[in-house]
CSV table of C-alpha atoms and ligand atoms in Angstrom, one decimal:
chain,number,residue,atom,x,y,z
A,51,MET,CA,-57.1,13.0,-159.0
A,52,GLY,CA,-56.5,16.4,-157.3
A,53,ILE,CA,-53.3,17.2,-155.5
A,54,LYS,CA,-53.1,17.9,-151.7
A,55,VAL,CA,-50.2,19.8,-150.2
A,56,ALA,CA,-49.6,18.9,-146.6
A,57,LYS,CA,-47.6,21.1,-144.3
A,58,PHE,CA,-46.6,19.7,-140.9
A,59,GLY,CA,-45.7,22.2,-138.1
A,60,GLY,CA,-43.0,21.8,-135.5
A,61,SER,CA,-45.1,19.8,-132.9
A,62,SER,CA,-46.0,17.3,-135.7
A,63,VAL,CA,-42.3,16.5,-136.3
A,64,ALA,CA,-41.1,17.0,-132.7
A,65,ASP,CA,-39.9,13.4,-132.2
A,66,THR,CA,-40.0,9.8,-133.5
A,67,ILE,CA,-43.6,9.2,-132.4
A,68,GLN,CA,-44.7,12.3,-134.3
A,69,PHE,CA,-42.7,11.3,-137.3
A,70,SER,CA,-44.5,8.0,-137.6
A,71,LYS,CA,-47.9,9.7,-137.2
A,72,VAL,CA,-46.9,12.0,-140.1
A,73,LYS,CA,-45.9,9.1,-142.2
A,74,ASP,CA,-49.3,7.4,-141.6
A,75,ILE,CA,-51.2,10.5,-142.5
A,76,ILE,CA,-49.2,11.1,-145.7
A,77,LEU,CA,-49.6,7.5,-146.9
A,78,ALA,CA,-53.2,7.3,-146.0
A,79,ASP,CA,-54.0,9.5,-149.0
A,80,PRO,CA,-52.1,9.2,-152.3
A,81,SER,CA,-53.2,12.7,-153.4
A,82,ARG,CA,-51.0,14.1,-150.6
A,83,ARG,CA,-48.1,14.5,-153.1
A,84,TYR,CA,-46.1,17.4,-151.7
A,85,VAL,CA,-45.2,17.7,-148.1
A,86,VAL,CA,-43.7,20.8,-146.4
A,87,VAL,CA,-42.2,20.5,-143.0
A,88,SER,CA,-41.1,22.7,-140.1
A,89,ALA,CA,-38.2,22.1,-137.8
A,90,PRO,CA,-38.9,19.9,-134.8
A,91,GLY,CA,-40.8,21.9,-132.2
A,92,LYS,CA,-41.2,21.5,-128.4
A,93,ARG,CA,-41.7,17.9,-127.1
A,94,PHE,CA,-42.9,19.2,-123.8
A,95,ASP,CA,-43.5,22.6,-122.1
A,96,GLN,CA,-39.9,23.3,-120.9
A,97,ASP,CA,-38.3,22.0,-124.2
A,98,THR,CA,-36.6,24.3,-126.7
A,99,LYS,CA,-37.7,24.5,-130.3
A,100,MET,CA,-35.0,23.4,-132.8
A,101,THR,CA,-35.0,26.9,-134.5
A,102,ASP,CA,-34.3,28.6,-131.2
A,103,LEU,CA,-31.4,26.2,-130.5
A,104,LEU,CA,-29.9,26.9,-133.8
A,105,LEU,CA,-30.2,30.6,-133.3
A,106,LEU,CA,-28.6,30.3,-130.0
A,107,CYS,CA,-25.6,28.5,-131.6
A,108,HIS,CA,-25.3,31.5,-133.9
A,109,THR,CA,-25.4,33.9,-131.0
A,110,HIS,CA,-22.7,32.0,-129.2
A,111,LEU,CA,-20.6,32.0,-132.3
A,112,MET,CA,-21.0,35.7,-132.9
A,113,ASN,CA,-19.9,36.4,-129.3
A,114,HIS,CA,-16.9,34.0,-129.5
A,115,LEU,CA,-18.4,31.6,-127.0
A,116,PRO,CA,-18.2,27.9,-127.4
A,117,TRP,CA,-21.1,26.5,-129.4
A,118,ASP,CA,-20.1,22.9,-130.1
A,119,GLN,CA,-22.1,21.4,-127.3
A,120,LEU,CA,-25.2,23.3,-128.3
A,121,PHE,CA,-24.9,22.2,-131.8
A,122,GLN,CA,-24.3,18.7,-130.6
A,123,VAL,CA,-27.8,18.9,-128.9
A,124,VAL,CA,-29.3,19.7,-132.4
A,125,CYS,CA,-27.4,16.8,-134.0
A,126,ASP,CA,-28.4,14.4,-131.3
A,127,ARG,CA,-32.0,15.2,-131.7
A,128,PHE,CA,-32.0,14.5,-135.4
A,129,SER,CA,-29.7,11.4,-135.0
A,130,ALA,CA,-32.0,9.9,-132.3
A,131,ILE,CA,-35.0,10.2,-134.7
A,132,ALA,CA,-33.0,8.7,-137.6
A,133,PHE,CA,-31.8,5.8,-135.4
A,134,THR,CA,-35.2,4.9,-134.0
A,135,LEU,CA,-36.8,5.1,-137.5
A,136,ASP,CA,-34.0,2.9,-138.9
A,137,ILE,CA,-32.9,5.6,-141.3
A,138,GLY,CA,-29.3,4.5,-141.8
A,139,ALA,CA,-26.4,6.4,-143.4
A,140,ASP,CA,-27.2,4.6,-146.7
A,141,LYS,CA,-30.4,6.5,-146.9
A,142,LEU,CA,-29.2,9.8,-145.4
A,143,ASP,CA,-25.7,10.6,-144.3
A,144,LEU,CA,-26.5,12.9,-141.4
A,145,GLN,CA,-22.9,13.2,-140.2
A,146,ALA,CA,-21.9,14.6,-143.6
A,147,GLU,CA,-24.9,17.1,-143.3
A,148,TYR,CA,-23.8,18.2,-139.8
A,149,ASN,CA,-20.2,18.8,-141.0
A,150,LYS,CA,-21.4,20.8,-143.9
A,151,ILE,CA,-23.5,23.0,-141.5
A,152,LYS,CA,-20.6,23.4,-139.0
A,153,HIS,CA,-18.2,24.5,-141.8
A,154,ALA,CA,-20.7,26.9,-143.2
A,155,MET,CA,-21.1,28.4,-139.8
A,156,GLU,CA,-17.4,28.7,-139.3
A,157,ASP,CA,-17.2,30.3,-142.7
A,158,GLY,CA,-19.6,33.1,-141.6
A,159,ALA,CA,-23.0,31.8,-142.8
A,160,GLY,CA,-25.6,34.2,-141.5
A,161,SER,CA,-28.3,33.6,-138.9
A,162,ASP,CA,-30.9,32.9,-141.6
A,163,TYR,CA,-28.8,30.1,-142.9
A,164,ILE,CA,-28.4,28.6,-139.4
A,165,ALA,CA,-32.0,29.1,-138.4
A,166,SER,CA,-33.1,27.3,-141.7
A,167,ARG,CA,-31.1,24.1,-141.0
A,168,GLY,CA,-33.9,22.8,-138.7
A,169,GLU,CA,-36.3,22.7,-141.6
A,170,TYR,CA,-33.6,21.4,-144.0
A,171,LEU,CA,-32.7,18.4,-141.8
A,172,SER,CA,-36.3,17.8,-140.9
A,173,ALA,CA,-37.3,17.6,-144.6
A,174,ARG,CA,-34.3,15.4,-145.4
A,175,LEU,CA,-35.3,13.0,-142.7
A,176,ILE,CA,-38.9,12.8,-143.8
A,177,ALA,CA,-37.9,12.4,-147.4
A,178,ALA,CA,-35.6,9.5,-146.4
A,179,TYR,CA,-38.3,8.0,-144.2
A,180,LEU,CA,-40.8,8.0,-147.0
A,181,GLY,CA,-38.4,7.2,-149.7
A,182,TRP,CA,-39.5,10.4,-151.5
A,183,ASP,CA,-37.7,13.1,-153.4
A,184,PHE,CA,-36.2,16.1,-151.6
A,185,ILE,CA,-36.5,19.6,-153.2
A,186,ASP,CA,-34.3,22.2,-151.5
A,187,ALA,CA,-36.3,25.4,-150.9
A,188,ALA,CA,-33.2,27.4,-151.7
A,189,ASP,CA,-33.6,26.2,-155.3
A,190,VAL,CA,-37.3,27.1,-155.7
A,191,ILE,CA,-38.2,29.8,-153.2
A,192,LYS,CA,-36.7,33.1,-154.3
A,193,PHE,CA,-36.0,36.4,-152.7
A,194,ASP,CA,-34.4,39.5,-154.2
A,195,GLU,CA,-31.1,41.1,-153.0
A,196,ARG,CA,-32.9,43.1,-150.4
A,197,GLY,CA,-34.7,40.0,-149.0
A,198,ARG,CA,-38.1,40.6,-150.5
A,199,PHE,CA,-40.0,37.5,-151.5
A,200,LEU,CA,-40.5,37.2,-155.3
A,201,ALA,CA,-43.9,35.6,-155.5
A,202,GLU,CA,-44.2,35.3,-159.3
A,203,GLU,CA,-40.6,34.1,-160.0
A,204,THR,CA,-41.0,31.5,-157.2
A,205,ASN,CA,-44.3,30.3,-158.7
A,206,SER,CA,-42.9,29.7,-162.1
A,207,ILE,CA,-39.7,28.0,-160.9
A,208,LEU,CA,-41.5,25.9,-158.4
A,209,LYS,CA,-44.2,24.9,-160.8
A,210,GLU,CA,-41.6,23.5,-163.3
A,211,GLU,CA,-39.7,21.8,-160.5
A,212,LEU,CA,-42.8,20.1,-159.1
A,213,LYS,CA,-43.7,18.6,-162.5
A,214,LYS,CA,-40.5,16.6,-162.2
A,215,HIS,CA,-41.5,14.9,-159.0
A,216,GLU,CA,-44.5,12.8,-158.4
A,217,TYR,CA,-44.0,12.9,-154.6
A,218,ALA,CA,-41.6,15.3,-152.8
A,219,VAL,CA,-40.7,16.8,-149.5
A,220,ILE,CA,-39.8,20.5,-149.3
A,221,PRO,CA,-38.4,22.3,-146.2
A,222,GLY,CA,-40.5,25.2,-145.0
A,223,PHE,CA,-39.4,28.6,-143.7
A,224,TYR,CA,-36.6,29.6,-146.2
A,225,GLY,CA,-35.6,30.3,-149.7
A,226,ALA,CA,-32.6,32.0,-151.3
A,227,LYS,CA,-31.4,35.4,-152.6
A,228,PRO,CA,-29.9,35.7,-156.1
A,229,ASP,CA,-26.4,35.2,-154.7
A,230,GLY,CA,-27.6,31.8,-153.2
A,231,LYS,CA,-27.6,33.1,-149.6
A,232,ILE,CA,-30.3,31.6,-147.5
A,233,LYS,CA,-33.2,34.0,-146.5
A,234,THR,CA,-35.9,33.0,-144.1
A,235,PHE,CA,-39.5,34.2,-143.7
A,236,SER,CA,-40.4,35.6,-140.3
A,237,ARG,CA,-40.9,33.1,-137.5
A,238,GLY,CA,-43.6,30.6,-138.1
A,239,GLY,CA,-42.9,31.0,-141.8
A,240,SER,CA,-43.2,27.4,-142.9
A,241,ASP,CA,-46.9,28.1,-143.1
A,242,ILE,CA,-46.1,30.5,-145.9
A,243,SER,CA,-43.9,28.0,-147.7
A,244,GLY,CA,-46.7,25.5,-147.6
A,245,SER,CA,-49.1,28.0,-149.1
A,246,ILE,CA,-46.6,28.9,-151.8
A,247,VAL,CA,-46.2,25.2,-152.7
A,248,ALA,CA,-49.9,24.7,-152.7
A,249,ARG,CA,-50.3,27.5,-155.2
A,250,ALA,CA,-47.6,26.2,-157.5
A,251,ALA,CA,-49.0,22.8,-157.4
A,252,GLU,CA,-52.5,24.1,-158.1
A,253,ALA,CA,-53.6,22.0,-155.2
A,254,GLU,CA,-57.2,21.3,-154.5
A,255,VAL,CA,-56.5,21.9,-150.8
A,256,TYR,CA,-53.7,23.1,-148.6
A,257,GLU,CA,-53.6,21.0,-145.5
A,258,ASN,CA,-52.0,22.7,-142.5
A,259,TRP,CA,-51.3,19.9,-139.9
A,260,THR,CA,-50.8,21.2,-136.4
A,261,ASP,CA,-51.6,20.2,-132.8
A,262,VAL,CA,-55.2,21.5,-132.5
A,263,ASN,CA,-58.5,20.6,-134.2
A,264,GLY,CA,-58.5,23.9,-136.1
A,265,PHE,CA,-60.2,27.1,-134.9
A,266,LEU,CA,-62.5,27.2,-132.0
A,267,MET,CA,-65.3,29.7,-131.6
A,268,ALA,CA,-63.6,31.3,-128.6
A,269,ASN,CA,-60.4,31.0,-126.6
A,270,PRO,CA,-60.7,27.7,-124.6
A,271,LYS,CA,-58.8,29.4,-121.7
A,272,ILE,CA,-61.8,31.7,-121.3
A,273,VAL,CA,-64.8,29.8,-122.6
A,274,LYS,CA,-65.2,26.1,-121.4
A,275,ASN,CA,-65.2,23.7,-124.3
A,276,PRO,CA,-65.9,26.2,-127.2
A,277,LYS,CA,-67.4,24.7,-130.3
A,278,PRO,CA,-65.0,24.1,-133.2
A,279,ILE,CA,-65.3,26.2,-136.3
A,280,ARG,CA,-65.9,24.0,-139.4
A,281,TYR,CA,-65.8,26.7,-142.0
A,282,ILE,CA,-64.4,30.2,-141.8
A,283,SER,CA,-63.9,32.7,-144.6
A,284,TYR,CA,-60.5,34.4,-145.2
A,285,GLN,CA,-62.0,37.7,-144.2
A,286,GLU,CA,-63.5,36.3,-140.9
A,287,LEU,CA,-60.1,34.8,-140.2
A,288,ARG,CA,-58.4,38.1,-140.7
A,289,GLU,CA,-60.7,39.8,-138.3
A,290,LEU,CA,-60.3,37.1,-135.6
A,291,SER,CA,-56.6,36.8,-136.0
A,292,TYR,CA,-56.2,40.5,-135.7
A,293,MET,CA,-57.8,40.1,-132.3
A,294,GLY,CA,-55.4,37.4,-131.3
A,295,ALA,CA,-57.0,34.1,-132.3
A,296,ASN,CA,-54.2,32.6,-134.2
A,297,VAL,CA,-53.4,29.2,-135.5
A,298,MET,CA,-51.3,30.0,-138.6
A,299,HIS,CA,-49.0,32.7,-140.0
A,300,GLU,CA,-51.1,35.6,-141.4
A,301,ASP,CA,-48.9,35.9,-144.6
A,302,ALA,CA,-49.8,32.3,-145.5
A,303,ILE,CA,-53.3,33.3,-146.5
A,304,PHE,CA,-52.5,35.4,-149.5
A,305,PRO,CA,-51.0,32.9,-151.9
A,306,VAL,CA,-53.8,30.4,-151.6
A,307,LYS,CA,-56.6,33.0,-151.3
A,308,GLU,CA,-55.5,34.4,-154.6
A,309,ALA,CA,-55.5,31.0,-156.2
A,310,GLY,CA,-58.9,30.0,-154.6
A,311,ILE,CA,-57.3,27.1,-152.8
A,312,PRO,CA,-59.0,26.3,-149.4
A,313,ILE,CA,-56.8,25.8,-146.3
A,314,ASN,CA,-57.7,22.9,-144.0
A,315,ILE,CA,-56.3,23.1,-140.5
A,316,ARG,CA,-55.9,19.6,-139.2
A,317,ASN,CA,-54.6,17.8,-136.1
A,318,THR,CA,-51.7,15.4,-136.4
A,319,ASN,CA,-52.7,13.9,-133.1
A,320,GLU,CA,-56.4,13.4,-134.1
A,321,PRO,CA,-56.2,12.8,-137.9
A,322,ASP,CA,-59.9,11.8,-138.2
A,323,HIS,CA,-61.1,15.2,-137.0
A,324,PRO,CA,-62.1,17.2,-140.1
A,325,GLY,CA,-60.6,20.4,-138.6
A,326,THR,CA,-61.4,23.9,-140.0
A,327,PHE,CA,-61.7,24.8,-143.7
A,328,ILE,CA,-60.6,28.4,-144.5
A,329,GLN,CA,-62.1,29.4,-147.8
A,330,ASP,CA,-63.8,32.2,-149.6
A,331,LYS,CA,-67.4,31.4,-148.6
A,332,THR,CA,-68.9,29.2,-146.0
A,333,PRO,CA,-71.6,26.8,-147.4
A,334,GLN,CA,-75.0,28.4,-146.6
A,335,GLU,CA,-76.2,25.4,-144.6
A,336,CYS,CA,-73.1,25.4,-142.4
A,337,MET,CA,-73.3,29.2,-141.6
A,338,GLY,CA,-74.1,30.1,-138.0
A,339,VAL,CA,-75.1,33.6,-136.9
A,340,ILE,CA,-71.6,34.2,-135.6
A,341,THR,CA,-68.4,32.4,-136.5
A,342,GLY,CA,-66.3,33.3,-133.5
A,343,VAL,CA,-65.5,35.8,-130.8
A,344,ALA,CA,-62.0,37.0,-129.9
A,345,GLY,CA,-60.4,39.9,-128.3
A,346,SER,CA,-57.4,41.4,-126.6
A,347,LYS,CA,-56.6,43.7,-123.8
A,348,ASN,CA,-54.4,46.7,-123.6
A,349,PHE,CA,-55.9,49.4,-125.5
A,350,THR,CA,-56.4,53.1,-124.8
A,351,VAL,CA,-59.6,54.9,-126.0
A,352,ILE,CA,-59.6,58.7,-126.3
A,353,ALA,CA,-63.2,59.8,-126.7
A,354,MET,CA,-64.0,63.3,-127.7
A,355,HIS,CA,-67.1,65.3,-128.2
A,356,LYS,CA,-67.4,68.7,-129.9
A,357,TYR,CA,-70.6,70.5,-130.8
A,358,MET,CA,-70.9,70.7,-134.6
A,359,MET,CA,-67.9,68.5,-135.1
A,360,ASN,CA,-69.5,67.0,-138.2
A,361,SER,CA,-69.3,70.4,-140.0
A,362,GLU,CA,-65.9,71.4,-138.8
A,363,ARG,CA,-63.6,71.1,-141.9
A,364,GLY,CA,-60.4,69.2,-141.5
A,365,PHE,CA,-61.2,67.9,-138.0
A,366,MET,CA,-60.2,64.3,-138.8
A,367,LYS,CA,-57.2,65.5,-140.7
A,368,ARG,CA,-55.9,67.2,-137.6
A,369,VAL,CA,-56.5,64.1,-135.5
A,370,PHE,CA,-54.4,62.1,-138.0
A,371,SER,CA,-51.7,64.7,-138.0
A,372,ILE,CA,-51.5,64.7,-134.2
A,373,LEU,CA,-51.1,60.9,-134.2
A,374,ASP,CA,-48.6,61.1,-137.0
A,375,SER,CA,-46.5,63.8,-135.3
A,376,ASN,CA,-46.4,61.6,-132.2
A,377,ASP,CA,-45.5,58.6,-134.4
A,378,VAL,CA,-48.4,56.5,-133.2
A,379,SER,CA,-50.8,54.5,-135.4
A,380,PHE,CA,-54.4,53.9,-134.5
A,381,GLU,CA,-56.4,50.7,-134.4
A,382,HIS,CA,-60.0,52.0,-134.8
A,383,MET,CA,-61.6,55.3,-135.1
A,384,PRO,CA,-65.4,55.1,-134.7
A,385,THR,CA,-67.3,58.3,-135.2
A,386,GLY,CA,-70.7,59.8,-134.4
A,387,ILE,CA,-72.1,63.1,-135.5
A,388,ASP,CA,-70.3,65.2,-132.9
A,389,THR,CA,-68.2,62.4,-131.4
A,390,LEU,CA,-65.1,60.6,-132.3
A,391,SER,CA,-63.1,57.9,-130.5
A,392,VAL,CA,-59.6,57.0,-131.2
A,393,VAL,CA,-58.5,53.5,-130.2
A,394,LEU,CA,-54.7,53.0,-129.6
A,395,ASP,CA,-52.7,49.9,-128.8
A,396,ASN,CA,-51.0,50.5,-125.4
A,397,ASP,CA,-47.7,49.1,-126.7
A,398,GLU,CA,-47.8,51.7,-129.5
A,399,VAL,CA,-48.7,54.5,-127.2
A,400,GLY,CA,-45.9,53.9,-124.6
A,401,ASN,CA,-45.4,57.1,-122.6
A,402,LYS,CA,-46.7,59.4,-125.4
A,403,LEU,CA,-50.3,59.7,-124.0
A,404,PRO,CA,-49.9,63.0,-122.2
A,405,ASP,CA,-48.4,64.6,-125.3
A,406,ILE,CA,-51.2,63.3,-127.5
A,407,ILE,CA,-53.8,64.6,-125.1
A,408,GLU,CA,-52.2,67.9,-124.8
A,409,ASP,CA,-52.0,68.3,-128.6
A,410,ILE,CA,-55.7,67.2,-129.0
A,411,LYS,CA,-56.8,69.8,-126.4
A,412,ARG,CA,-54.8,72.6,-127.9
A,413,THR,CA,-55.5,71.9,-131.6
A,414,LEU,CA,-59.0,70.5,-131.6
A,415,GLU,CA,-60.5,72.2,-128.5
A,416,PRO,CA,-63.1,69.5,-127.8
A,417,ASP,CA,-66.0,70.2,-125.4
A,418,MET,CA,-65.4,66.9,-123.8
A,419,LEU,CA,-62.4,64.6,-123.7
A,420,GLU,CA,-62.2,61.3,-121.8
A,421,VAL,CA,-59.4,58.8,-121.8
A,422,TYR,CA,-59.8,55.1,-120.8
A,423,ASP,CA,-56.4,53.5,-120.6
A,424,ASP,CA,-57.3,49.9,-119.8
A,425,ILE,CA,-59.7,48.8,-122.4
A,426,ALA,CA,-60.2,45.4,-123.9
A,427,MET,CA,-61.5,45.1,-127.5
A,428,ILE,CA,-63.7,42.2,-128.4
A,429,ALA,CA,-64.7,41.3,-131.9
A,430,THR,CA,-67.7,39.2,-132.7
A,431,VAL,CA,-67.3,38.0,-136.2
A,432,GLY,CA,-69.5,36.2,-138.6
A,433,GLN,CA,-70.7,36.3,-142.3
A,434,GLY,CA,-74.0,35.1,-140.9
A,435,MET,CA,-74.6,38.4,-139.2
A,436,THR,CA,-74.9,40.3,-142.5
A,437,TYR,CA,-78.4,41.5,-143.1
A,438,ARG,CA,-79.6,39.6,-140.1
A,439,PRO,CA,-81.6,41.8,-137.8
A,440,GLY,CA,-81.3,41.6,-134.0
A,441,VAL,CA,-77.7,40.5,-133.8
A,442,ALA,CA,-76.4,43.6,-132.2
A,443,ALA,CA,-79.4,43.8,-129.9
A,444,LYS,CA,-78.7,40.2,-128.7
A,445,LEU,CA,-75.0,41.0,-128.1
A,446,PHE,CA,-75.6,44.2,-126.2
A,447,ALA,CA,-78.4,42.6,-124.1
A,448,ALA,CA,-76.0,39.7,-123.2
A,449,LEU,CA,-73.4,42.3,-122.0
A,450,ALA,CA,-76.0,44.3,-120.1
A,451,GLU,CA,-77.3,41.3,-118.4
A,452,GLN,CA,-73.8,40.7,-117.0
A,453,GLY,CA,-73.6,44.4,-115.9
A,454,ILE,CA,-70.9,45.1,-118.4
A,455,ASN,CA,-70.5,48.7,-119.5
A,456,ILE,CA,-69.7,49.2,-123.2
A,457,ARG,CA,-67.1,51.9,-123.7
A,458,MET,CA,-67.0,51.9,-127.5
A,459,ILE,CA,-68.8,50.2,-130.4
A,460,ASP,CA,-67.5,49.9,-134.0
A,461,GLN,CA,-69.0,47.9,-136.8
A,462,GLY,CA,-67.0,47.6,-140.0
A,463,SER,CA,-68.6,48.4,-143.2
A,464,SER,CA,-68.6,44.8,-144.3
A,465,GLU,CA,-71.0,44.1,-141.5
A,466,ILE,CA,-69.3,40.8,-140.5
A,467,ASN,CA,-67.8,42.3,-137.4
A,468,ILE,CA,-69.1,44.1,-134.3
A,469,ILE,CA,-66.3,45.4,-132.1
A,470,VAL,CA,-67.0,46.5,-128.5
A,471,GLY,CA,-64.6,48.1,-126.1
A,472,VAL,CA,-65.0,47.1,-122.5
A,473,ALA,CA,-63.0,47.6,-119.3
A,474,GLY,CA,-60.0,45.3,-119.1
A,475,SER,CA,-61.4,43.7,-116.0
A,476,ASP,CA,-64.6,42.8,-117.8
A,477,PHE,CA,-62.8,41.1,-120.7
A,478,GLU,CA,-63.3,37.4,-119.8
A,479,LYS,CA,-66.8,37.9,-118.6
A,480,ALA,CA,-67.7,39.7,-121.8
A,481,ILE,CA,-66.3,37.0,-124.0
A,482,CYS,CA,-68.2,34.3,-122.2
A,483,ALA,CA,-71.5,36.4,-122.3
A,484,ILE,CA,-71.2,36.9,-126.0
A,485,TYR,CA,-70.3,33.3,-126.7
A,486,ASN,CA,-73.2,32.0,-124.6
A,487,ALA,CA,-75.7,34.3,-126.2
A,488,PHE,CA,-75.1,32.8,-129.6
A,489,ASN,CA,-74.7,29.2,-128.6
B,102,LIG,N1,-39.1,26.8,-137.4
B,102,LIG,C1,-39.5,28.1,-137.7
B,102,LIG,C2,-39.9,28.8,-136.4
B,102,LIG,O1,-39.8,28.2,-135.3
B,102,LIG,C3,-40.5,28.3,-138.7
B,102,LIG,C4,-41.7,27.5,-138.5
B,102,LIG,O2,-41.8,26.5,-137.7
B,102,LIG,O3,-42.7,27.7,-139.2
B,102,LIG,O4,-40.3,29.9,-136.4
């Protein structure tokens, strides 16, 4: 029987009810042998995530403000779950754990240590609840002195450790440096831990349990009831996440992608839903023309035209060096024979636009230069578009029918992506038009 690694996010372990759903899911399939958990997340909109509470404790401590009561809120949340699930001190001595954390904080443990305790206690609780082994991530997930994740060392240590446990729970989000100090991944990093465990376990699938039924073909805040995506390739996912469609941490893809392990995004609140499979290739029979459409606002496009631009040596190089000297990176740079557009993220540009324009005019002397500072970029993504004629025509016709003016077009060399730039005010209308044209 293959092994499944199941990672449960913050909303899946937010309270007692969620804990019992998690238990049912785990026990429903004996091949779910390794479980990775986040810290409890929000129970309702105005609630605070456990990790944020812990970081707040640390901020108070650093500023010599009282933090006991805040920490008590953390303890009370865990104790309430333990009490309701009948996990007594014989199974898990929570008071001893709280004392250890308090002492470590008083002794100057860093913010990473404190932030990680949500995952630590969450995993301890789940392990006690299931009667499974607990593996501390500090013993198996390794970083170097400078805090860089050590993928290969971790993989061999973790592989050996997993062999000793038929069933085990591992906290997400953190590991340790050579001196034993706790180091966390960036926020949302339990997804990465799950992926690392899946690789070490040589799992047949990495299940990532969250609170949505996987990916949808479009943002449900823009398109009404968009269809779910059953299969998506790693590359398509990368393109859609870049445009803001996000369900999991981007860095979680690499370990399992390398190992050829599919990721299955599932919903803890709807466990019978098959969710989305992220894998190398979508089965041919399940492949639609497009897989999804996503976008984001807040871009600036600098469009220039210069007669004989194509034969002017070093033109591109000068564009790059202008951006470089203004310390701005670019998002896209579609080119024509005598035209070139530079797409910049407005957050990146800040107040540097006048300087960039001035430099371009002086150094490149374009015949025409236009600047659109409120552009939305929309990516229509799908493996199914490759070699299929008429996709672009359909997309552009759909936008034209809605009276939407396209300010920029870019198609990646992989042909799985057509990116258009439209006015920020046309963003939602354009997303709906594209989605409807292909559904
Ligand atoms: N608890 C951490 C966070 O809130 C990590 C995670 O949930 O993945 O970012």
